[in-house]
Amino acid sequence: MELATWTYEGPPHIGAIRVAASMEGVHLVLHAPQGDTYADLLFTMIERRKTRPPVTYTTFQARDLSGDTAEIFKDACRDVAERFDPQLMLVGASCTAELLQDDPGGLAKTLDLSVPVVPLELPSYQKKENWGASETFYRLVRACSSGWQGDSGPDAERQKTCNILGPTSLGFRNRDDVEEVKRLLADLGVRVNVIAPLGATPADLARLPGAGFNVVLYPEIAAPAARWLKKTFGQESVTVQPIGVGACRDFIAAVCACAGLPDRAKCMQERLSWYSRSIDSNYLTGKRVFVYGDATHAIAAARICEEELGFKLCGLGTYSREFARDIRAVAEHYDVAPLITDNHLDVEDAIIAAQPELVLGTQMERHVAKRLRLPCAVISSPVHVQDFPARYSPQMGAEGANVIFDTWVHPLMMGLEEHLLQMFRGDFEFHDDVSASHLAAVAPQDHSASRPVELASVEPEADEPDVLTWTDSAERELKKIPFFVRGKARRNTENFAAERGLNPITIETLYDAKAHFGR
Amino acid sequence: MTTVIDRLNRPLKKKPSGGTAETPRPVLRERGQHEVFCGLTSIIWLHRKMQDAFFLIVGSRTCAHLMQSAAGVMIFAEPRFATAIIGERDLAGMADVNDELDKIVARLLERRPDIKMLVLVGSCPSEVIKLDLSRAAQRLNAEHHNNCRVMAYSGSGIETTFTQGEDTFLTALIHDLPAAAAASPQSLLVVGTLGDVIEDQFARIFQGFGIEHFSFLPSRLSSSLPAVGSNTSFILAQPYANDAAKALIGRGAKQIAAPFPLGEQGTTSWLSAIAERFNVGTARFAATTDPGRARARQAVAHSRKDLQGRKVFLFPDSQMEPSLARFLANEAGADILEVGTPYLHKNHVSGELACLPETILVSEGQHVDNQIDRARAAKPDLIVCGMGLANPFEVEGFTTKWSIEFVFTPIQGYEQAGDLAELFARPLRRRALLKVEA
């Protein structure tokens, strides 16, 4: 048993619903108890979808358990075939139905429906949402494109066409990423064969092998399907995700290599590069940033932070265990400790320990950052309704880089404000307890005091009997340091004092430590 | 003594109809996909109401996902609910699950010493594997009774629909209530979660009636649970507290039957039933309630022009639908087409249904696709439905009011009658206002 308040991913059947809801002509029959229809409102409310997701739930109740739940499932399948007449029916079970062991796949087979049925095995007690989505997509691709009879020999025109794999309903900015990537590919002269699962039909999936190569936009969703397409039809995959300027250039190079075109990476036009170079951005240098999210977005964010915005990565983590190895490699490259966990309390502890000045994470890290009074921007699912915006806001491609610059810099204290705050500490209308003019929702507060004793005790010096104390004057002096670096200053000073056996900490110690650490 | 009911012009008069008054109204019962929440959702308001309680769901990742999807926009420093997610290892053997649960509870209570009541909430998975949470609660209660009360109830989808989760919670709570002494004075117990502001308003009215001993269930703190005994009279403030009523009767309390306190008329009937039981004189009743009644009528009048003659179709959600329909028909002048409810407790809502014309279809349970077909065919001006259906209906050109708001918004009592009418009128006004299409 595992204790969770927040869960980064839903159960695997949510992933299956996302794939079904992304496509046209597919209907999912889900064996599930009454109440599991809550999933519908993820689509109708959070994503503001205009139609009901194509899912029929059996919604069995306790009184049905003594009877024949299998019969209820079969009725639901027959009803769906008649009422919705889909091109393809997916059948599966949610966590409770999994315990009943009614075998949806086997039952659907006995019905002799005119609709082709793809059964899904969704082990709810082992796997999660993204796995469910990737498994569903893989099953669909296999079922639809195995029978490919078309030409798959070498052909220069075919080589210049690709599939875009991975965008789904409820994916973070997938709607606009697809537009941006389509534009990018069109500029390169690469034709798009099929985009899937978002907007595709089963017939479209059958055409997948007709492309020269695959662009895997979201490996969490499409990696298994792309691997199968490579094995079966020899299609290469572009596995760089074009999030950030450098990654976009690498993406273009990879696409050009697959398509047999000259590399045109230099032609990319975005504004992040200049904005980040302009002197206004000088104060961004070395800002400590904690990054957490799904693997794709976390890895991309780490590179943008370090190479494109001049931030200092102070933490990198993911809940995507399938991609733990990739995250570890990137963390090693940037010399931070990798955090592979799906426990939000572990993430919170890591954020507190890292004392960042900016948190880039998911909806959950917004909660943590709000509690710790830290600036925060959202870079990955899970997200709430405000991150399905009306405006064009991709993360990928040139415009994605522009969006990212604005979104990540916005929550930070602006340079001038930062300076004034330092000069006129305790100003009657401009002090720590009032929020910065552009940050109405975040009232800054000294969060470094939240766990000072615990932090000191986890240091190796904890075996020393005497507790490290601050003199009143030193404590007052510490308060004169701007709140967003105060936690870091406190910790550095305490480490410095502990190493040298200095106790209590005086103003002298504080400034000695400052000189020692350099900031 | 003459009681208020003798003289009061009974507000809830049955609408004239062709049928004989005593024939029971036919109810359409359907079985198919139920597009409703499970009882776990009740935690979202129950944990705000009981400020020292922690709700621990024993369930699957789906349960945790439901809770964060439903409560995700609320940002808490320390939320007072969580899920103990059953894993593969737990499914192997039962003894193991109980040990695991004990470990989680111990860790939780250590982390949150401020919690005075821990509520174990059963889910579909925990019930299908027959994990006995009541026994677990007893065991844990014995272990932790010094600093924390432990109780259990079911919020599973297979057993409960949305607000029924509160009913099963209240029922479990009622078994835990202290017994009132036989010689204790007559007391009033109001059953069902109400907004704090509404409780305070009703408390002032009860004081105006001269009722000295009254309390609300659930109470705001687990330490202030009311005592119950044969001198307790209780009244339901919410139509879904059916099992809770049974449990209270089982403990010797006497029920006051009344319509539910929605709108000016519903509130007056509800209060007059209390007044009758407590022998409040007519003059005193009028003096206490007349200003509120006048204000409520005035406030509802603002929205009446938007609702008068409008055809309304209610999908099942919270069991409040019969009361809402009665309010809409009697006080706002709307025409009701269908009243769906997940569960129809005849005794508790008979007063509400009796005021509705015979032409109205009452349905219990759901076959959502059939019901959508009926709604489309009936071409209502306003559809009251859940969030899974609302936006798709809007796209089809229908106006909707999403129903869970009636559970999360203060709507009971005189001072909220106008707000209640406004909840229905707003989507209609908005549709008229906007010059853009979906």
XYZ file of N, CA and C in Angstrom, chain A residues 124-341:
654
model
N -3.959 -2.386 -13.727
C -4.168 -1.146 -12.978
C -3.357 -1.059 -11.706
N -2.953 -2.208 -11.173
C -2.259 -2.171 -9.893
C -0.739 -2.146 -10.084
N -0.289 -2.161 -11.346
C 1.146 -2.062 -11.620
C 1.485 -0.851 -12.464
N 0.636 -0.531 -13.430
C 0.991 0.468 -14.431
C 0.141 1.722 -14.271
N 0.522 2.752 -15.039
C -0.177 4.030 -14.898
C -0.613 4.606 -16.237
N -1.049 5.850 -16.168
C -1.716 6.496 -17.302
C -0.904 6.472 -18.606
N 0.339 6.953 -18.563
C 1.113 7.025 -19.802
C 1.375 5.638 -20.371
N 1.612 4.678 -19.486
C 1.788 3.316 -19.963
C 0.507 2.859 -20.661
N -0.636 3.157 -20.051
C -1.922 2.767 -20.631
C -2.115 3.383 -22.008
N -1.711 4.645 -22.145
C -1.855 5.320 -23.437
C -0.917 4.698 -24.471
N 0.333 4.439 -24.058
C 1.288 3.911 -25.041
C 0.910 2.482 -25.437
N 0.430 1.710 -24.477
C 0.003 0.346 -24.769
C -1.203 0.355 -25.721
N -2.165 1.221 -25.441
C -3.354 1.311 -26.285
C -2.976 1.717 -27.712
N -2.097 2.726 -27.790
C -1.683 3.197 -29.116
C -0.945 2.089 -29.873
N -0.058 1.394 -29.170
C 0.699 0.299 -29.773
C -0.243 -0.795 -30.277
N -1.236 -1.163 -29.447
C -2.196 -2.206 -29.856
C -2.974 -1.767 -31.087
N -3.354 -0.490 -31.091
C -4.126 0.029 -32.220
C -3.287 0.023 -33.502
N -2.041 0.489 -33.383
C -1.167 0.551 -34.555
C -0.941 -0.858 -35.111
N -0.666 -1.788 -34.217
C -0.480 -3.180 -34.651
C -1.720 -3.715 -35.350
N -2.870 -3.480 -34.712
C -4.116 -4.035 -35.253
C -4.431 -3.435 -36.613
N -4.144 -2.148 -36.784
C -4.572 -1.465 -38.010
C -3.569 -1.594 -39.153
N -2.269 -1.592 -38.817
C -1.317 -1.496 -39.932
C -0.579 -2.806 -40.230
N -0.886 -3.884 -39.498
C -0.218 -5.164 -39.795
C -0.457 -5.599 -41.233
N -1.635 -5.292 -41.710
C -2.007 -5.789 -43.033
C -1.510 -4.918 -44.173
N -0.565 -4.028 -43.898
C -0.062 -3.093 -44.930
C 0.429 -3.843 -46.159
N -0.131 -3.485 -47.319
C 0.257 -4.136 -48.573
C 1.001 -3.168 -49.475
N 1.101 -1.929 -49.066
C 1.648 -0.890 -49.952
C 3.136 -1.026 -50.161
N 3.646 -0.105 -50.907
C 5.061 -0.078 -51.266
C 5.880 0.393 -50.064
N 6.933 -0.326 -49.753
C 7.793 0.172 -48.692
C 9.251 0.125 -49.124
N 9.470 0.085 -50.417
C 10.836 0.078 -50.940
C 11.448 1.476 -50.901
N 12.711 1.638 -51.250
C 13.350 2.951 -51.243
C 12.769 3.828 -52.348
N 12.469 5.040 -51.993
C 11.817 5.943 -52.919
C 12.050 7.346 -52.372
N 12.650 8.231 -53.179
C 13.054 9.553 -52.695
C 11.852 10.359 -52.186
N 10.702 10.233 -52.882
C 9.519 10.989 -52.456
C 8.998 10.465 -51.125
N 8.949 9.124 -51.017
C 8.452 8.515 -49.796
C 9.371 8.849 -48.626
N 10.656 8.941 -48.920
C 11.627 9.221 -47.880
C 11.360 10.595 -47.258
N 10.765 11.505 -48.045
C 10.507 12.859 -47.550
C 9.152 12.989 -46.866
N 8.508 11.857 -46.566
C 7.252 11.949 -45.811
C 7.431 11.270 -44.457
N 6.718 11.805 -43.477
C 6.864 11.238 -42.132
C 5.503 11.163 -41.441
N 5.440 10.383 -40.385
C 4.279 10.386 -39.485
C 4.655 11.173 -38.238
N 3.687 11.856 -37.659
C 3.904 12.504 -36.359
C 3.191 11.645 -35.319
N 3.955 11.058 -34.419
C 3.378 10.107 -33.465
C 3.430 10.638 -32.029
N 2.357 10.456 -31.324
C 2.367 10.758 -29.885
C 1.387 11.798 -29.388
N 1.011 12.816 -30.206
C 0.094 13.821 -29.628
C -1.259 13.200 -29.264
N -1.759 13.536 -28.087
C -3.036 12.988 -27.640
C -3.884 14.075 -27.010
N -5.123 13.716 -26.833
C -6.045 14.492 -26.048
C -5.498 14.558 -24.619
N -5.663 15.680 -23.948
C -5.187 15.912 -22.577
C -3.669 15.928 -22.460
N -2.966 15.977 -23.597
C -1.509 16.122 -23.558
C -1.171 17.591 -23.368
N -0.072 17.869 -22.666
C 0.310 19.246 -22.369
C 0.691 19.976 -23.658
N -0.097 20.925 -24.081
C 0.109 21.777 -25.281
C 0.244 20.981 -26.584
N -0.274 19.752 -26.598
C -0.122 18.939 -27.801
C -0.784 19.576 -29.018
N -1.935 20.213 -28.787
C -2.677 20.833 -29.892
C -1.776 21.795 -30.679
N -1.082 22.678 -29.989
C -0.288 23.697 -30.662
C 1.091 23.187 -31.076
N 1.623 22.232 -30.308
C 2.902 21.625 -30.701
C 2.780 21.008 -32.091
N 1.651 20.340 -32.350
C 1.460 19.700 -33.648
C 1.487 20.743 -34.751
N 0.801 21.865 -34.527
C 0.788 22.931 -35.543
C 2.206 23.434 -35.808
N 2.948 23.632 -34.724
C 4.292 24.184 -34.831
C 5.227 23.210 -35.556
N 5.102 21.928 -35.223
C 5.968 20.925 -35.855
C 5.590 20.751 -37.326
N 4.288 20.828 -37.617
C 3.850 20.740 -39.020
C 4.482 21.875 -39.844
N 4.465 23.073 -39.242
C 5.032 24.232 -39.910
C 6.542 24.033 -40.133
N 7.182 23.531 -39.096
C 8.628 23.292 -39.175
C 8.961 22.295 -40.292
N 8.174 21.213 -40.345
C 8.419 20.178 -41.350
C 8.123 20.711 -42.752
N 7.049 21.522 -42.850
C 6.695 22.076 -44.160
C 7.822 22.976 -44.664
N 8.416 23.774 -43.770
C 9.528 24.648 -44.157
C 10.712 23.843 -44.681
N 10.862 22.634 -44.137
C 11.973 21.795 -44.579
C 11.637 21.039 -45.865
N 10.366 21.074 -46.265
C 9.950 20.320 -47.445
C 9.616 18.874 -47.135
N 9.287 18.591 -45.860
C 8.916 17.227 -45.489
C 7.387 17.146 -45.397
N 6.810 16.155 -46.054
C 5.365 16.006 -46.076
C 4.920 15.138 -44.890
N 3.778 15.478 -44.305
C 3.254 14.671 -43.198
C 2.264 13.656 -43.743
N 2.504 12.399 -43.465
C 1.620 11.319 -43.926
C 0.432 11.173 -42.976
N 0.694 10.849 -41.706
C -0.382 10.672 -40.718
C 0.060 11.297 -39.398
N -0.858 11.998 -38.741
C -0.630 12.437 -37.367
C -1.482 11.530 -36.492
N -0.874 10.905 -35.479
C -1.640 9.951 -34.663
C -1.092 9.922 -33.245
N -1.939 9.642 -32.240
C -3.368 9.355 -32.395
C -4.256 10.595 -32.571
N -3.780 11.809 -32.297
C -4.667 12.981 -32.304
C -5.260 13.226 -33.687
N -6.531 13.055 -33.823
C -7.234 13.355 -35.066
C -7.252 12.224 -36.083
N -6.586 11.100 -35.782
C -6.484 10.016 -36.767
C -7.685 9.066 -36.672
N -7.944 8.359 -37.774
C -8.952 7.296 -37.785
C -8.213 5.956 -37.860
N -8.899 4.845 -37.614
C -8.241 3.542 -37.809
C -7.700 3.399 -39.232
N -8.412 3.951 -40.197
C -7.934 3.875 -41.590
C -6.622 4.643 -41.746
N -6.499 5.752 -41.042
C -5.237 6.508 -41.080
C -4.097 5.671 -40.508
N -4.385 4.962 -39.403
C -3.335 4.128 -38.798
C -2.866 3.062 -39.784
N -3.786 2.584 -40.611
C -3.426 1.561 -41.596
C -2.429 2.119 -42.620
N -2.404 3.458 -42.779
C -1.502 4.080 -43.766
C -0.133 4.429 -43.182
N 0.048 4.192 -41.877
C 1.308 4.583 -41.226
C 2.547 4.065 -41.962
N 2.559 2.789 -42.393
C 3.787 2.272 -43.013
C 4.144 2.975 -44.322
N 3.233 3.783 -44.851
C 3.515 4.463 -46.114
C 4.516 5.596 -46.003
N 4.835 6.035 -44.796
C 5.773 7.151 -44.626
C 7.209 6.647 -44.622
N 8.134 7.582 -44.875
C 9.548 7.220 -44.871
C 10.097 7.046 -43.466
N 9.614 7.878 -42.534
C 10.127 7.787 -41.162
C 9.091 8.355 -40.190
N 9.364 8.180 -38.915
C 8.429 8.646 -37.884
C 9.067 9.728 -37.030
N 8.264 10.739 -36.706
C 8.683 11.757 -35.755
C 7.983 11.444 -34.434
N 8.759 11.071 -33.433
C 8.171 10.705 -32.141
C 8.145 11.945 -31.254
N 7.001 12.621 -31.218
C 6.925 13.877 -30.452
C 6.880 13.623 -28.956
N 6.161 12.571 -28.570
C 6.027 12.278 -27.143
C 6.356 10.810 -26.911
N 7.592 10.509 -26.540
C 8.000 9.104 -26.369
C 7.157 8.390 -25.319
N 6.672 9.119 -24.303
C 5.841 8.493 -23.266
C 4.635 7.801 -23.889
N 4.156 8.329 -25.020
C 2.967 7.769 -25.662
C 3.346 6.878 -26.845
N 4.313 7.301 -27.623
C 4.494 6.680 -28.937
C 5.732 5.807 -29.087
N 6.594 5.743 -28.071
C 7.848 4.996 -28.265
C 7.612 3.515 -28.622
N 6.731 2.779 -27.901
C 6.538 1.360 -28.262
C 5.995 1.183 -29.684
N 5.063 2.046 -30.084
C 4.499 1.943 -31.427
C 5.591 2.207 -32.466
N 6.439 3.223 -32.205
C 7.507 3.556 -33.153
C 8.515 2.415 -33.260
N 8.804 1.776 -32.120
C 9.730 0.631 -32.142
C 9.167 -0.504 -33.001
N 7.868 -0.729 -32.855
C 7.248 -1.804 -33.629
C 7.257 -1.466 -35.126
N 6.999 -0.217 -35.455
C 6.993 0.203 -36.865
C 8.393 0.060 -37.470
N 9.399 0.336 -36.655
C 10.797 0.196 -37.113
C 11.107 -1.279 -37.377
N 10.691 -2.127 -36.439
C 10.977 -3.554 -36.557
C 10.236 -4.167 -37.747
N 8.981 -3.735 -37.920
C 8.130 -4.365 -38.922
C 8.316 -3.773 -40.316
N 8.469 -2.460 -40.393
C 8.516 -1.811 -41.708
C 9.824 -1.058 -41.946
N 10.748 -1.152 -41.004
C 12.047 -0.521 -41.181
C 12.033 1.002 -41.107
N 10.954 1.589 -40.564
C 10.901 3.057 -40.497
C 11.813 3.577 -39.387
N 12.671 4.527 -39.755
C 13.510 5.171 -38.743
C 12.651 6.121 -37.904
N 13.169 6.473 -36.719
C 12.444 7.425 -35.882
C 13.324 8.620 -35.556
N 12.723 9.794 -35.556
C 13.386 10.978 -35.005
C 12.984 11.045 -33.537
N 13.942 10.916 -32.641
C 13.590 10.823 -31.215
C 14.011 12.062 -30.431
N 14.465 13.125 -31.137
C 14.733 14.394 -30.455
C 13.428 15.179 -30.428
N 13.067 15.733 -29.268
C 11.850 16.540 -29.208
C 12.235 18.016 -29.337
N 11.639 18.713 -30.290
C 12.084 20.084 -30.590
C 11.583 21.115 -29.570
N 11.966 20.946 -28.309
C 11.597 21.917 -27.271
C 12.864 22.671 -26.881
N 12.895 23.978 -27.179
C 14.097 24.775 -26.948
C 14.855 24.967 -28.250
N 15.730 25.973 -28.257
C 16.420 26.336 -29.499
C 17.390 25.230 -29.924
N 18.212 24.790 -29.002
C 19.209 23.771 -29.342
C 18.549 22.473 -29.763
N 17.516 22.079 -29.024
C 16.819 20.833 -29.347
C 16.137 20.939 -30.705
N 15.615 22.129 -31.022
C 14.988 22.334 -32.335
C 16.010 22.123 -33.444
N 17.221 22.693 -33.244
C 18.265 22.537 -34.267
C 18.618 21.058 -34.428
N 18.727 20.341 -33.293
C 19.036 18.910 -33.365
C 17.910 18.147 -34.066
N 16.684 18.580 -33.783
C 15.515 17.944 -34.391
C 15.565 18.123 -35.910
N 15.829 19.368 -36.319
C 15.886 19.649 -37.756
C 16.978 18.803 -38.414
N 18.108 18.714 -37.738
C 19.211 17.917 -38.294
C 18.787 16.451 -38.432
N 18.099 15.936 -37.417
C 17.683 14.537 -37.444
C 16.653 14.287 -38.543
N 15.708 15.238 -38.685
C 14.686 15.095 -39.727
C 15.343 15.134 -41.103
N 16.265 16.090 -41.270
C 16.926 16.214 -42.571
C 17.715 14.951 -42.904
N 18.339 14.356 -41.889
C 19.102 13.129 -42.116
C 18.177 12.002 -42.561
N 17.023 11.866 -41.883
C 16.061 10.816 -42.239
C 15.475 11.044 -43.622
N 15.239 12.327 -43.952
C 14.558 12.634 -45.214
C 15.535 12.736 -46.371
N 16.829 12.629 -46.086
C 17.829 12.737 -47.140
C 17.960 14.160 -47.658
N 17.770 15.154 -46.768
C 17.866 16.565 -47.163
C 19.116 17.179 -46.529
N 19.615 18.269 -47.103
C 20.722 18.969 -46.443
C 20.241 19.606 -45.133
N 21.081 19.630 -44.132
C 20.694 20.150 -42.820
C 20.434 21.654 -42.889
N 19.256 22.078 -42.474
C 18.902 23.502 -42.540
C 18.641 24.072 -41.154
N 19.290 23.491 -40.141
C 19.054 23.879 -38.743
C 19.296 25.363 -38.515
N 20.214 25.951 -39.269
C 20.588 27.350 -39.049
C 19.450 28.313 -39.395
N 18.488 27.850 -40.183
C 17.455 28.766 -40.672
C 16.384 29.085 -39.629
N 16.453 28.455 -38.470
C 15.354 28.656 -37.530
C 15.296 30.088 -37.009
N 14.114 30.659 -37.006
C 13.905 32.032 -36.547
C 13.100 32.023 -35.253
N 13.729 32.378 -34.169
C 12.983 32.519 -32.914
C 13.530 33.728 -32.170
N 12.854 34.126 -31.088
C 13.272 35.331 -30.364
C 13.962 35.014 -29.039
N 13.825 33.757 -28.578
C 14.431 33.427 -27.281
C 15.915 33.799 -27.250
N 16.633 33.469 -28.358
C 18.086 33.666 -28.378
C 18.441 35.131 -28.102
N 17.771 36.032 -28.824
C 18.097 37.455 -28.642
C 17.609 37.957 -27.274
N 16.402 37.580 -26.895
C 15.875 38.027 -25.604
C 16.796 37.604 -24.472
N 17.309 36.398 -24.574
C 18.160 35.869 -23.528
C 19.534 36.549 -23.545
N 19.981 36.974 -24.753
C 21.263 37.672 -24.895
C 21.152 39.130 -24.440
N 19.985 39.716 -24.579
C 19.854 41.151 -24.307
C 20.194 41.428 -22.845
N 20.715 42.610 -22.563
C 21.283 42.888 -21.240
C 20.243 42.816 -20.126
N 18.981 42.990 -20.498
C 17.919 42.898 -19.501
C 17.914 41.530 -18.818
N 18.385 40.518 -19.539
C 18.357 39.154 -19.014
C 19.583 38.815 -18.173
N 20.477 39.801 -18.030
C 21.700 39.548 -17.264
C 21.440 38.993 -15.878
N 20.376 39.533 -15.262
C 20.108 39.128 -13.876
C 19.614 37.687 -13.772
N 19.314 37.052 -14.927
C 18.872 35.649 -14.902
C 20.046 34.709 -14.653
N 21.252 35.214 -14.849
C 22.443 34.363 -14.772
C 22.557 33.672 -13.415
N 22.653 32.364 -13.467
C 22.902 31.593 -12.244
C 21.707 31.440 -11.325
N 20.520 31.878 -11.761
C 19.320 31.637 -10.940
C 19.150 30.130 -10.756
N 18.908 29.743 -9.534
C 18.804 28.314 -9.237
C 17.417 27.791 -9.584
N 17.368 26.766 -10.429
C 16.086 26.262 -10.931
C 15.936 24.774 -10.630
N 14.771 24.423 -10.118
C 14.434 23.018 -9.881
C 13.469 22.581 -10.973
N 13.784 21.465 -11.647
C 12.975 20.998 -12.780
C 12.397 19.623 -12.475
N 11.082 19.486 -12.667
C 10.439 18.186 -12.459
C 9.249 18.075 -13.416
N 9.041 16.878 -13.955
C 7.900 16.687 -14.859
C 7.990 15.338 -15.519
N 7.277 15.170 -16.663
C 7.497 13.928 -17.401
C 8.897 14.013 -18.015
N 9.439 12.884 -18.425
C 10.856 12.853 -18.822
C 11.119 13.793 -19.997
N 10.235 13.759 -20.999
C 10.457 14.554 -22.202
C 10.594 16.039 -21.859
N 9.626 16.550 -21.088
C 9.642 17.983 -20.803
C 10.719 18.350 -19.797
N 11.024 17.444 -18.862
C 12.055 17.744 -17.869
C 13.429 17.814 -18.537
N 13.694 16.871 -19.430
C 14.997 16.854 -20.114
C 15.150 18.112 -20.977
N 14.085 18.443 -21.687
C 14.138 19.637 -22.539
C 14.353 20.889 -21.687
N 13.648 20.957 -20.554
C 13.745 22.136 -19.688
C 15.149 22.281 -19.116
N 15.762 21.143 -18.762
C 17.111 21.194 -18.193
C 18.082 21.842 -19.174
N 17.965 21.445 -20.430
C 18.878 21.991 -21.442
C 18.621 23.477 -21.680
N 17.342 23.855 -21.741
C 17.021 25.277 -21.953
C 17.566 26.104 -20.793
N 17.363 25.622 -19.575
C 17.840 26.338 -18.390
C 19.337 26.577 -18.468
N 20.060 25.509 -18.708
C 21.517 25.589 -18.619
C 22.132 26.265 -19.828
N 21.613 25.966 -21.032
C 22.314 26.401 -22.239
C 21.690 27.623 -22.892
N 20.425 27.910 -22.573
C 19.762 28.982 -23.323
C 19.312 30.148 -22.463
N 19.117 29.916 -21.162
C 18.706 31.022 -20.299
C 19.768 31.374 -19.255
N 20.793 30.534 -19.133
C 21.872 30.839 -18.193
C 21.516 30.579 -16.747
N 20.459 29.796 -16.513
C 20.100 29.406 -15.146
C 21.077 28.341 -14.650
N 21.014 28.070 -13.350
C 21.774 26.949 -12.795
C 20.781 25.895 -12.328
N 20.877 24.717 -12.929
C 19.999 23.623 -12.529
C 20.378 23.183 -11.115
N 19.394 23.144 -10.202
C 19.739 22.666 -8.852
C 18.955 21.411 -8.496
N 18.195 20.907 -9.458
C 17.476 19.661 -9.227
C 16.788 19.243 -10.518
N 16.758 17.936 -10.803
C 16.103 17.437 -12.017
C 15.435 16.112 -11.677
N 14.150 16.033 -11.940
C 13.463 14.791 -11.603
C 12.313 14.492 -12.537
N 11.840 13.261 -12.468
C 10.708 12.841 -13.287
C 9.898 11.782 -12.561
N 8.619 11.672 -12.969
C 7.797 10.567 -12.485
C 7.738 9.453 -13.526
N 8.337 9.680 -14.707
C 8.299 8.670 -15.776
C 9.403 7.654 -15.549
N 9.081 6.603 -14.808
C 10.102 5.608 -14.498
C 10.659 4.933 -15.747
N 9.826 4.860 -16.796
C 10.267 4.216 -18.036
C 11.477 4.944 -18.623
N 11.648 6.232 -18.239
C 12.718 7.029 -18.838
C 13.749 7.463 -17.791
N 13.805 6.689 -16.697
C 14.708 7.042 -15.600
C 16.157 7.127 -16.074
N 16.532 6.212 -16.978
C 17.916 6.174 -17.439
C 18.276 7.479 -18.168
N 17.353 7.948 -19.010
C 17.613 9.191 -19.748
C 17.776 10.373 -18.792
N 16.924 10.418 -17.785
C 16.991 11.525 -16.818
C 18.317 11.468 -16.056
N 18.724 10.268 -15.688
C 19.994 10.138 -14.941
C 21.155 10.646 -15.780
N 21.137 10.315 -17.062
C 22.241 10.742 -17.942
C 22.295 12.272 -18.012
N 21.106 12.897 -18.172
C 21.072 14.355 -18.281
C 21.504 15.002 -16.960
N 21.049 14.422 -15.855
C 21.400 14.957 -14.540
C 22.906 14.881 -14.326
N 23.489 13.783 -14.767
C 24.939 13.652 -14.615
C 25.661 14.702 -15.453
N 25.134 14.917 -16.666
C 25.727 15.900 -17.568
C 25.749 17.297 -16.932
N 24.667 17.650 -16.233
C 24.587 18.980 -15.625
C 24.971 18.960 -14.145
N 25.468 17.846 -13.685
C 25.991 17.736 -12.331
C 24.943 18.049 -11.258
N 23.780 17.437 -11.382
C 22.790 17.498 -10.291
C 22.350 16.080 -9.968
N 21.781 15.913 -8.774
C 21.309 14.587 -8.390
C 19.960 14.330 -9.062
N 19.797 13.190 -9.758
C 18.500 12.891 -10.384
C 17.482 12.431 -9.336
N 16.251 12.786 -9.560
C 15.176 12.387 -8.641
C 14.145 11.597 -9.440
N 14.083 10.282 -9.207
C 13.104 9.458 -9.916
C 12.085 9.019 -8.879
N 10.924 9.671 -8.877
C 9.910 9.320 -7.885
C 8.546 9.758 -8.384
